Amino acid sequence: MVNAHARLDISQAWGYGTAVAADGTHMDTYLNSLLAETSVRYGKAGGIAYHHISDTYIALFTHFIPCGVWEAVYIIEGLLKNTSEVKPTTVHADTQGESVPVFALAHLLGFDLMPRIRNWKGLTFYRPSKQSEYVHIDSLFGEPGKNVIDWDLIESQFRHPMKVAVSVREGAISSSTLLKRLRSGSYKNSTYTAFREVGRVIRTVQLLRYLSDAPLRRRVTAATNKVESFNRFSQWVGFGNQGVLADDDPIEQEKALKFNALLTNAVIFHNALDIAEIIRQLLEEGWEIDPEDLAHLSPYLTGHIKRFGEYSTHELGIQPEAYDPKLDVDFTQLRDQGLTAAGLGQAA
């Protein structure tokens, strides 16, 4: 489904599959569920549906996790378990993605982690050396000579995080298990200290990028808004039993969330085909279609969907017509100008 959606020309109006946003949303369960916990944020029992949403609006991977876990540990996991042809290199997340170990692991695995940073004033900026001073932004780094990167530590211990990163990439250890251990790691542990120091470097660079690049901030906000819109859309699709996961088996709960994501993706794909067909009709009528206008559209449409369905058994044997992925619209200007849905701040 993801691969078919990526081959549609209309998907280029929204992105190119190079970026993904990760975020969770609360799912209700019964109190006696094995995975259920009472959420401090929502004040009710349930779990978290954690989605990785491509910049083209479609879901690449879905987890079901307990409310009490640190969601950031699953940011990398979904990227590694994504088996589609869409291979994003940039990952956005909410403020839980600000953790130093997550920055380090993402960098070592070749991902550009850029979370939405709200409380940047509470984060530490690290200097490359005690002598480093900056004319306009020195106050960001605190006292002169303080908060300095230990490059000798990185050089002497770098083999440890590299071995761990290779193990994660090869599936010998899950990224979520690793990050849980690193979060509670000992300062005397060489692997933890190396990860921490590398993470400080990468996070400082990303913080400076985030503060100095207004278009980047808009892209991050648009990406995180997109995954929040997907959460609402998928909950609309999963209306059965008022959205409550009734099964007590964690495996069945995970399957229910993944089936819901699959159905949601099917509706997104269907909507994208409908949008493309309408655009073709307008082009045949002589309308001039501006690709920038198409970037403001969203496939999270519900008004024309019969959610309760029409069950016509005589249609079961009907073979659907082949869909046309092509669209006579030049989307290269969007790529050249950075005016995809993310660049335009589309919030669906």
PDB file of C-alpha atoms in Angstrom, residues 140-332:
ATOM      1  CA  LEU A 140      23.435  30.474  24.729  1.00  0.00           C
ATOM      2  CA  PHE A 141      26.438  28.400  25.848  1.00  0.00           C
ATOM      3  CA  GLY A 142      26.447  29.575  29.450  1.00  0.00           C
ATOM      4  CA  GLU A 143      29.583  30.585  31.321  1.00  0.00           C
ATOM      5  CA  PRO A 144      32.790  30.851  29.279  1.00  0.00           C
ATOM      6  CA  GLY A 145      34.858  27.685  29.544  1.00  0.00           C
ATOM      7  CA  LYS A 146      31.881  25.623  30.760  1.00  0.00           C
ATOM      8  CA  ASN A 147      29.837  22.917  28.937  1.00  0.00           C
ATOM      9  CA  VAL A 148      32.723  21.768  26.739  1.00  0.00           C
ATOM     10  CA  ILE A 149      32.684  18.650  24.548  1.00  0.00           C
ATOM     11  CA  ASP A 150      35.178  15.982  25.613  1.00  0.00           C
ATOM     12  CA  TRP A 151      36.627  15.092  22.195  1.00  0.00           C
ATOM     13  CA  ASP A 152      39.286  12.841  23.756  1.00  0.00           C
ATOM     14  CA  LEU A 153      36.533  10.719  25.298  1.00  0.00           C
ATOM     15  CA  ILE A 154      34.752  10.420  21.936  1.00  0.00           C
ATOM     16  CA  GLU A 155      37.983   9.453  20.168  1.00  0.00           C
ATOM     17  CA  SER A 156      38.979   6.831  22.738  1.00  0.00           C
ATOM     18  CA  GLN A 157      35.523   5.304  23.248  1.00  0.00           C
ATOM     19  CA  PHE A 158      33.886   5.758  19.844  1.00  0.00           C
ATOM     20  CA  ARG A 159      34.254   2.074  18.998  1.00  0.00           C
ATOM     21  CA  HIS A 160      31.645   1.247  21.656  1.00  0.00           C
ATOM     22  CA  PRO A 161      28.716   3.255  20.212  1.00  0.00           C
ATOM     23  CA  MET A 162      29.713   2.134  16.703  1.00  0.00           C
ATOM     24  CA  LYS A 163      29.543  -1.546  17.723  1.00  0.00           C
ATOM     25  CA  VAL A 164      26.164  -0.931  19.342  1.00  0.00           C
ATOM     26  CA  ALA A 165      24.856   0.929  16.268  1.00  0.00           C
ATOM     27  CA  VAL A 166      25.896  -1.979  14.027  1.00  0.00           C
ATOM     28  CA  SER A 167      24.162  -4.422  16.396  1.00  0.00           C
ATOM     29  CA  VAL A 168      20.977  -2.350  16.233  1.00  0.00           C
ATOM     30  CA  ARG A 169      21.170  -2.114  12.438  1.00  0.00           C
ATOM     31  CA  GLU A 170      21.655  -5.883  12.136  1.00  0.00           C
ATOM     32  CA  GLY A 171      18.799  -6.625  14.548  1.00  0.00           C
ATOM     33  CA  ALA A 172      20.950  -8.161  17.308  1.00  0.00           C
ATOM     34  CA  ILE A 173      19.430  -5.681  19.775  1.00  0.00           C
ATOM     35  CA  SER A 174      16.372  -3.474  19.414  1.00  0.00           C
ATOM     36  CA  SER A 175      16.825   0.288  19.458  1.00  0.00           C
ATOM     37  CA  SER A 176      14.090   0.638  22.099  1.00  0.00           C
ATOM     38  CA  THR A 177      15.879  -1.766  24.472  1.00  0.00           C
ATOM     39  CA  LEU A 178      19.172   0.053  23.941  1.00  0.00           C
ATOM     40  CA  LEU A 179      17.728   3.520  24.536  1.00  0.00           C
ATOM     41  CA  LYS A 180      15.945   2.367  27.688  1.00  0.00           C
ATOM     42  CA  ARG A 181      19.284   1.167  29.048  1.00  0.00           C
ATOM     43  CA  LEU A 182      21.093   4.319  27.972  1.00  0.00           C
ATOM     44  CA  ARG A 183      18.491   6.502  29.627  1.00  0.00           C
ATOM     45  CA  SER A 184      19.231   4.916  32.975  1.00  0.00           C
ATOM     46  CA  GLY A 185      22.920   4.386  32.167  1.00  0.00           C
ATOM     47  CA  SER A 186      25.786   4.766  34.576  1.00  0.00           C
ATOM     48  CA  TYR A 187      28.250   7.609  34.182  1.00  0.00           C
ATOM     49  CA  LYS A 188      30.983   5.013  34.768  1.00  0.00           C
ATOM     50  CA  ASN A 189      29.886   2.967  31.757  1.00  0.00           C
ATOM     51  CA  SER A 190      32.092   3.698  28.727  1.00  0.00           C
ATOM     52  CA  THR A 191      29.308   3.013  26.203  1.00  0.00           C
ATOM     53  CA  TYR A 192      26.917   5.351  27.983  1.00  0.00           C
ATOM     54  CA  THR A 193      29.477   8.167  28.305  1.00  0.00           C
ATOM     55  CA  ALA A 194      30.461   7.865  24.633  1.00  0.00           C
ATOM     56  CA  PHE A 195      26.815   7.963  23.525  1.00  0.00           C
ATOM     57  CA  ARG A 196      26.194  10.937  25.786  1.00  0.00           C
ATOM     58  CA  GLU A 197      29.123  12.909  24.400  1.00  0.00           C
ATOM     59  CA  VAL A 198      28.276  12.195  20.743  1.00  0.00           C
ATOM     60  CA  GLY A 199      24.658  13.101  21.455  1.00  0.00           C
ATOM     61  CA  ARG A 200      25.706  16.424  22.976  1.00  0.00           C
ATOM     62  CA  VAL A 201      27.557  17.330  19.783  1.00  0.00           C
ATOM     63  CA  ILE A 202      24.683  16.414  17.471  1.00  0.00           C
ATOM     64  CA  ARG A 203      21.993  18.023  19.618  1.00  0.00           C
ATOM     65  CA  THR A 204      23.934  21.287  19.879  1.00  0.00           C
ATOM     66  CA  VAL A 205      24.304  21.428  16.083  1.00  0.00           C
ATOM     67  CA  GLN A 206      20.589  20.685  15.617  1.00  0.00           C
ATOM     68  CA  LEU A 207      19.587  23.293  18.194  1.00  0.00           C
ATOM     69  CA  LEU A 208      21.592  25.935  16.351  1.00  0.00           C
ATOM     70  CA  ARG A 209      20.031  24.849  13.042  1.00  0.00           C
ATOM     71  CA  TYR A 210      16.571  25.025  14.565  1.00  0.00           C
ATOM     72  CA  LEU A 211      17.062  28.526  15.997  1.00  0.00           C
ATOM     73  CA  SER A 212      18.678  29.996  12.886  1.00  0.00           C
ATOM     74  CA  ASP A 213      16.498  28.484  10.145  1.00  0.00           C
ATOM     75  CA  ALA A 214      12.884  29.704  10.110  1.00  0.00           C
ATOM     76  CA  PRO A 215      11.841  27.550   7.099  1.00  0.00           C
ATOM     77  CA  LEU A 216      13.196  24.507   8.952  1.00  0.00           C
ATOM     78  CA  ARG A 217      11.064  25.332  11.988  1.00  0.00           C
ATOM     79  CA  ARG A 218       8.015  25.580   9.743  1.00  0.00           C
ATOM     80  CA  ARG A 219       8.800  22.181   8.189  1.00  0.00           C
ATOM     81  CA  VAL A 220       9.170  20.580  11.614  1.00  0.00           C
ATOM     82  CA  THR A 221       5.896  22.092  12.815  1.00  0.00           C
ATOM     83  CA  ALA A 222       4.089  21.022   9.641  1.00  0.00           C
ATOM     84  CA  ALA A 223       5.441  17.465   9.930  1.00  0.00           C
ATOM     85  CA  THR A 224       4.359  17.075  13.549  1.00  0.00           C
ATOM     86  CA  ASN A 225       0.973  18.614  12.736  1.00  0.00           C
ATOM     87  CA  LYS A 226       0.629  16.013   9.971  1.00  0.00           C
ATOM     88  CA  VAL A 227       1.104  13.068  12.331  1.00  0.00           C
ATOM     89  CA  GLU A 228      -1.398  14.580  14.769  1.00  0.00           C
ATOM     90  CA  SER A 229      -3.875  14.870  11.894  1.00  0.00           C
ATOM     91  CA  PHE A 230      -3.215  11.232  11.032  1.00  0.00           C
ATOM     92  CA  ASN A 231      -4.014  10.284  14.628  1.00  0.00           C
ATOM     93  CA  ARG A 232      -7.426  11.951  14.372  1.00  0.00           C
ATOM     94  CA  PHE A 233      -8.053  10.467  10.923  1.00  0.00           C
ATOM     95  CA  SER A 234      -7.152   6.912  11.989  1.00  0.00           C
ATOM     96  CA  GLN A 235      -9.388   7.205  15.042  1.00  0.00           C
ATOM     97  CA  TRP A 236     -12.224   8.280  12.762  1.00  0.00           C
ATOM     98  CA  VAL A 237     -11.595   5.184  10.645  1.00  0.00           C
ATOM     99  CA  GLY A 238     -11.432   2.912  13.710  1.00  0.00           C
ATOM    100  CA  PHE A 239     -14.881   3.849  15.004  1.00  0.00           C
ATOM    101  CA  GLY A 240     -15.913   0.299  16.004  1.00  0.00           C
ATOM    102  CA  ASN A 241     -16.605  -0.267  19.709  1.00  0.00           C
ATOM    103  CA  GLN A 242     -16.148   3.508  20.128  1.00  0.00           C
ATOM    104  CA  GLY A 243     -12.442   3.058  19.502  1.00  0.00           C
ATOM    105  CA  VAL A 244     -11.862   0.913  22.612  1.00  0.00           C
ATOM    106  CA  LEU A 245      -9.424  -1.999  22.227  1.00  0.00           C
ATOM    107  CA  ALA A 246     -11.515  -4.717  23.828  1.00  0.00           C
ATOM    108  CA  ASP A 247      -9.051  -7.623  23.564  1.00  0.00           C
ATOM    109  CA  ASP A 248      -6.853  -8.336  26.601  1.00  0.00           C
ATOM    110  CA  ASP A 249      -4.110 -10.052  24.603  1.00  0.00           C
ATOM    111  CA  PRO A 250      -1.236  -7.628  23.801  1.00  0.00           C
ATOM    112  CA  ILE A 251      -0.607  -9.424  20.490  1.00  0.00           C
ATOM    113  CA  GLU A 252      -4.237  -8.966  19.439  1.00  0.00           C
ATOM    114  CA  GLN A 253      -4.116  -5.322  20.538  1.00  0.00           C
ATOM    115  CA  GLU A 254      -1.029  -4.759  18.390  1.00  0.00           C
ATOM    116  CA  LYS A 255      -2.745  -6.457  15.446  1.00  0.00           C
ATOM    117  CA  ALA A 256      -5.851  -4.282  15.899  1.00  0.00           C
ATOM    118  CA  LEU A 257      -3.705  -1.131  15.732  1.00  0.00           C
ATOM    119  CA  LYS A 258      -1.810  -2.352  12.671  1.00  0.00           C
ATOM    120  CA  PHE A 259      -5.031  -3.361  10.893  1.00  0.00           C
ATOM    121  CA  ASN A 260      -6.433   0.074  11.657  1.00  0.00           C
ATOM    122  CA  ALA A 261      -3.308   1.698  10.194  1.00  0.00           C
ATOM    123  CA  LEU A 262      -3.617  -0.516   7.098  1.00  0.00           C
ATOM    124  CA  LEU A 263      -7.270   0.449   6.621  1.00  0.00           C
ATOM    125  CA  THR A 264      -6.408   4.111   7.174  1.00  0.00           C
ATOM    126  CA  ASN A 265      -3.671   3.853   4.546  1.00  0.00           C
ATOM    127  CA  ALA A 266      -6.164   2.275   2.139  1.00  0.00           C
ATOM    128  CA  VAL A 267      -8.526   5.236   2.588  1.00  0.00           C
ATOM    129  CA  ILE A 268      -5.620   7.673   2.119  1.00  0.00           C
ATOM    130  CA  PHE A 269      -4.627   5.874  -1.093  1.00  0.00           C
ATOM    131  CA  HIS A 270      -8.248   5.908  -2.298  1.00  0.00           C
ATOM    132  CA  ASN A 271      -8.537   9.637  -1.566  1.00  0.00           C
ATOM    133  CA  ALA A 272      -5.281  10.343  -3.394  1.00  0.00           C
ATOM    134  CA  LEU A 273      -6.621   8.517  -6.469  1.00  0.00           C
ATOM    135  CA  ASP A 274      -9.868  10.515  -6.311  1.00  0.00           C
ATOM    136  CA  ILE A 275      -7.967  13.804  -6.017  1.00  0.00           C
ATOM    137  CA  ALA A 276      -5.798  12.868  -9.006  1.00  0.00           C
ATOM    138  CA  GLU A 277      -8.867  11.939 -11.088  1.00  0.00           C
ATOM    139  CA  ILE A 278     -10.539  15.279 -10.353  1.00  0.00           C
ATOM    140  CA  ILE A 279      -7.335  17.104 -11.322  1.00  0.00           C
ATOM    141  CA  ARG A 280      -7.250  15.198 -14.628  1.00  0.00           C
ATOM    142  CA  GLN A 281     -10.841  16.239 -15.323  1.00  0.00           C
ATOM    143  CA  LEU A 282     -10.008  19.872 -14.595  1.00  0.00           C
ATOM    144  CA  LEU A 283      -6.990  19.730 -16.913  1.00  0.00           C
ATOM    145  CA  GLU A 284      -9.169  18.292 -19.703  1.00  0.00           C
ATOM    146  CA  GLU A 285     -11.581  21.191 -19.195  1.00  0.00           C
ATOM    147  CA  GLY A 286      -8.760  23.648 -19.744  1.00  0.00           C
ATOM    148  CA  TRP A 287      -8.042  24.650 -16.166  1.00  0.00           C
ATOM    149  CA  GLU A 288      -4.480  25.622 -15.319  1.00  0.00           C
ATOM    150  CA  ILE A 289      -3.353  23.678 -12.250  1.00  0.00           C
ATOM    151  CA  ASP A 290      -0.733  25.255 -10.023  1.00  0.00           C
ATOM    152  CA  PRO A 291       1.255  22.537  -8.195  1.00  0.00           C
ATOM    153  CA  GLU A 292       1.602  24.885  -5.213  1.00  0.00           C
ATOM    154  CA  ASP A 293      -2.189  24.783  -4.825  1.00  0.00           C
ATOM    155  CA  LEU A 294      -2.097  20.981  -4.828  1.00  0.00           C
ATOM    156  CA  ALA A 295       0.438  21.056  -1.990  1.00  0.00           C
ATOM    157  CA  HIS A 296      -2.265  22.585   0.211  1.00  0.00           C
ATOM    158  CA  LEU A 297      -4.578  19.618  -0.321  1.00  0.00           C
ATOM    159  CA  SER A 298      -4.741  16.668   2.064  1.00  0.00           C
ATOM    160  CA  PRO A 299      -5.852  13.041   1.556  1.00  0.00           C
ATOM    161  CA  TYR A 300      -7.335  13.009   5.075  1.00  0.00           C
ATOM    162  CA  LEU A 301     -10.838  13.453   3.666  1.00  0.00           C
ATOM    163  CA  THR A 302     -13.924  11.921   5.273  1.00  0.00           C
ATOM    164  CA  GLY A 303     -17.013  13.642   3.833  1.00  0.00           C
ATOM    165  CA  HIS A 304     -17.417  11.257   0.880  1.00  0.00           C
ATOM    166  CA  ILE A 305     -16.567   8.034   2.784  1.00  0.00           C
ATOM    167  CA  LYS A 306     -19.435   5.753   3.826  1.00  0.00           C
ATOM    168  CA  ARG A 307     -17.904   4.657   7.083  1.00  0.00           C
ATOM    169  CA  PHE A 308     -20.559   2.017   7.754  1.00  0.00           C
ATOM    170  CA  GLY A 309     -20.183   0.702   4.213  1.00  0.00           C
ATOM    171  CA  GLU A 310     -22.445  -0.793   1.587  1.00  0.00           C
ATOM    172  CA  TYR A 311     -22.388  -4.575   1.508  1.00  0.00           C
ATOM    173  CA  SER A 312     -23.224  -5.746  -2.007  1.00  0.00           C
ATOM    174  CA  THR A 313     -22.197  -9.369  -2.411  1.00  0.00           C
ATOM    175  CA  HIS A 314     -22.745  -9.334  -6.183  1.00  0.00           C
ATOM    176  CA  GLU A 315     -19.772  -6.954  -6.480  1.00  0.00           C
ATOM    177  CA  LEU A 316     -17.273  -9.313  -4.879  1.00  0.00           C
ATOM    178  CA  GLY A 317     -16.185 -10.765  -8.215  1.00  0.00           C
ATOM    179  CA  ILE A 318     -15.799  -7.428  -9.997  1.00  0.00           C
ATOM    180  CA  GLN A 319     -12.189  -6.721 -10.955  1.00  0.00           C
ATOM    181  CA  PRO A 320     -11.324  -3.044 -10.323  1.00  0.00           C
ATOM    182  CA  GLU A 321      -9.899  -1.054 -13.193  1.00  0.00           C
ATOM    183  CA  ALA A 322      -6.187  -0.318 -13.186  1.00  0.00           C
ATOM    184  CA  TYR A 323      -5.478   3.081 -11.676  1.00  0.00           C
ATOM    185  CA  ASP A 324      -3.393   5.728 -13.415  1.00  0.00           C
ATOM    186  CA  PRO A 325      -0.542   7.018 -11.236  1.00  0.00           C
ATOM    187  CA  LYS A 326       0.477   9.713 -13.731  1.00  0.00           C
ATOM    188  CA  LEU A 327      -0.609  13.318 -13.588  1.00  0.00           C
ATOM    189  CA  ASP A 328       0.230  15.960 -16.187  1.00  0.00           C
ATOM    190  CA  VAL A 329       1.494  18.450 -13.618  1.00  0.00           C
ATOM    191  CA  ASP A 330       5.100  19.580 -13.213  1.00  0.00           C
ATOM    192  CA  PHE A 331       5.985  19.114  -9.540  1.00  0.00           C
ATOM    193  CA  THR A 332       9.698  19.845  -9.994  1.00  0.00           C
TER     194      THR A 332
END
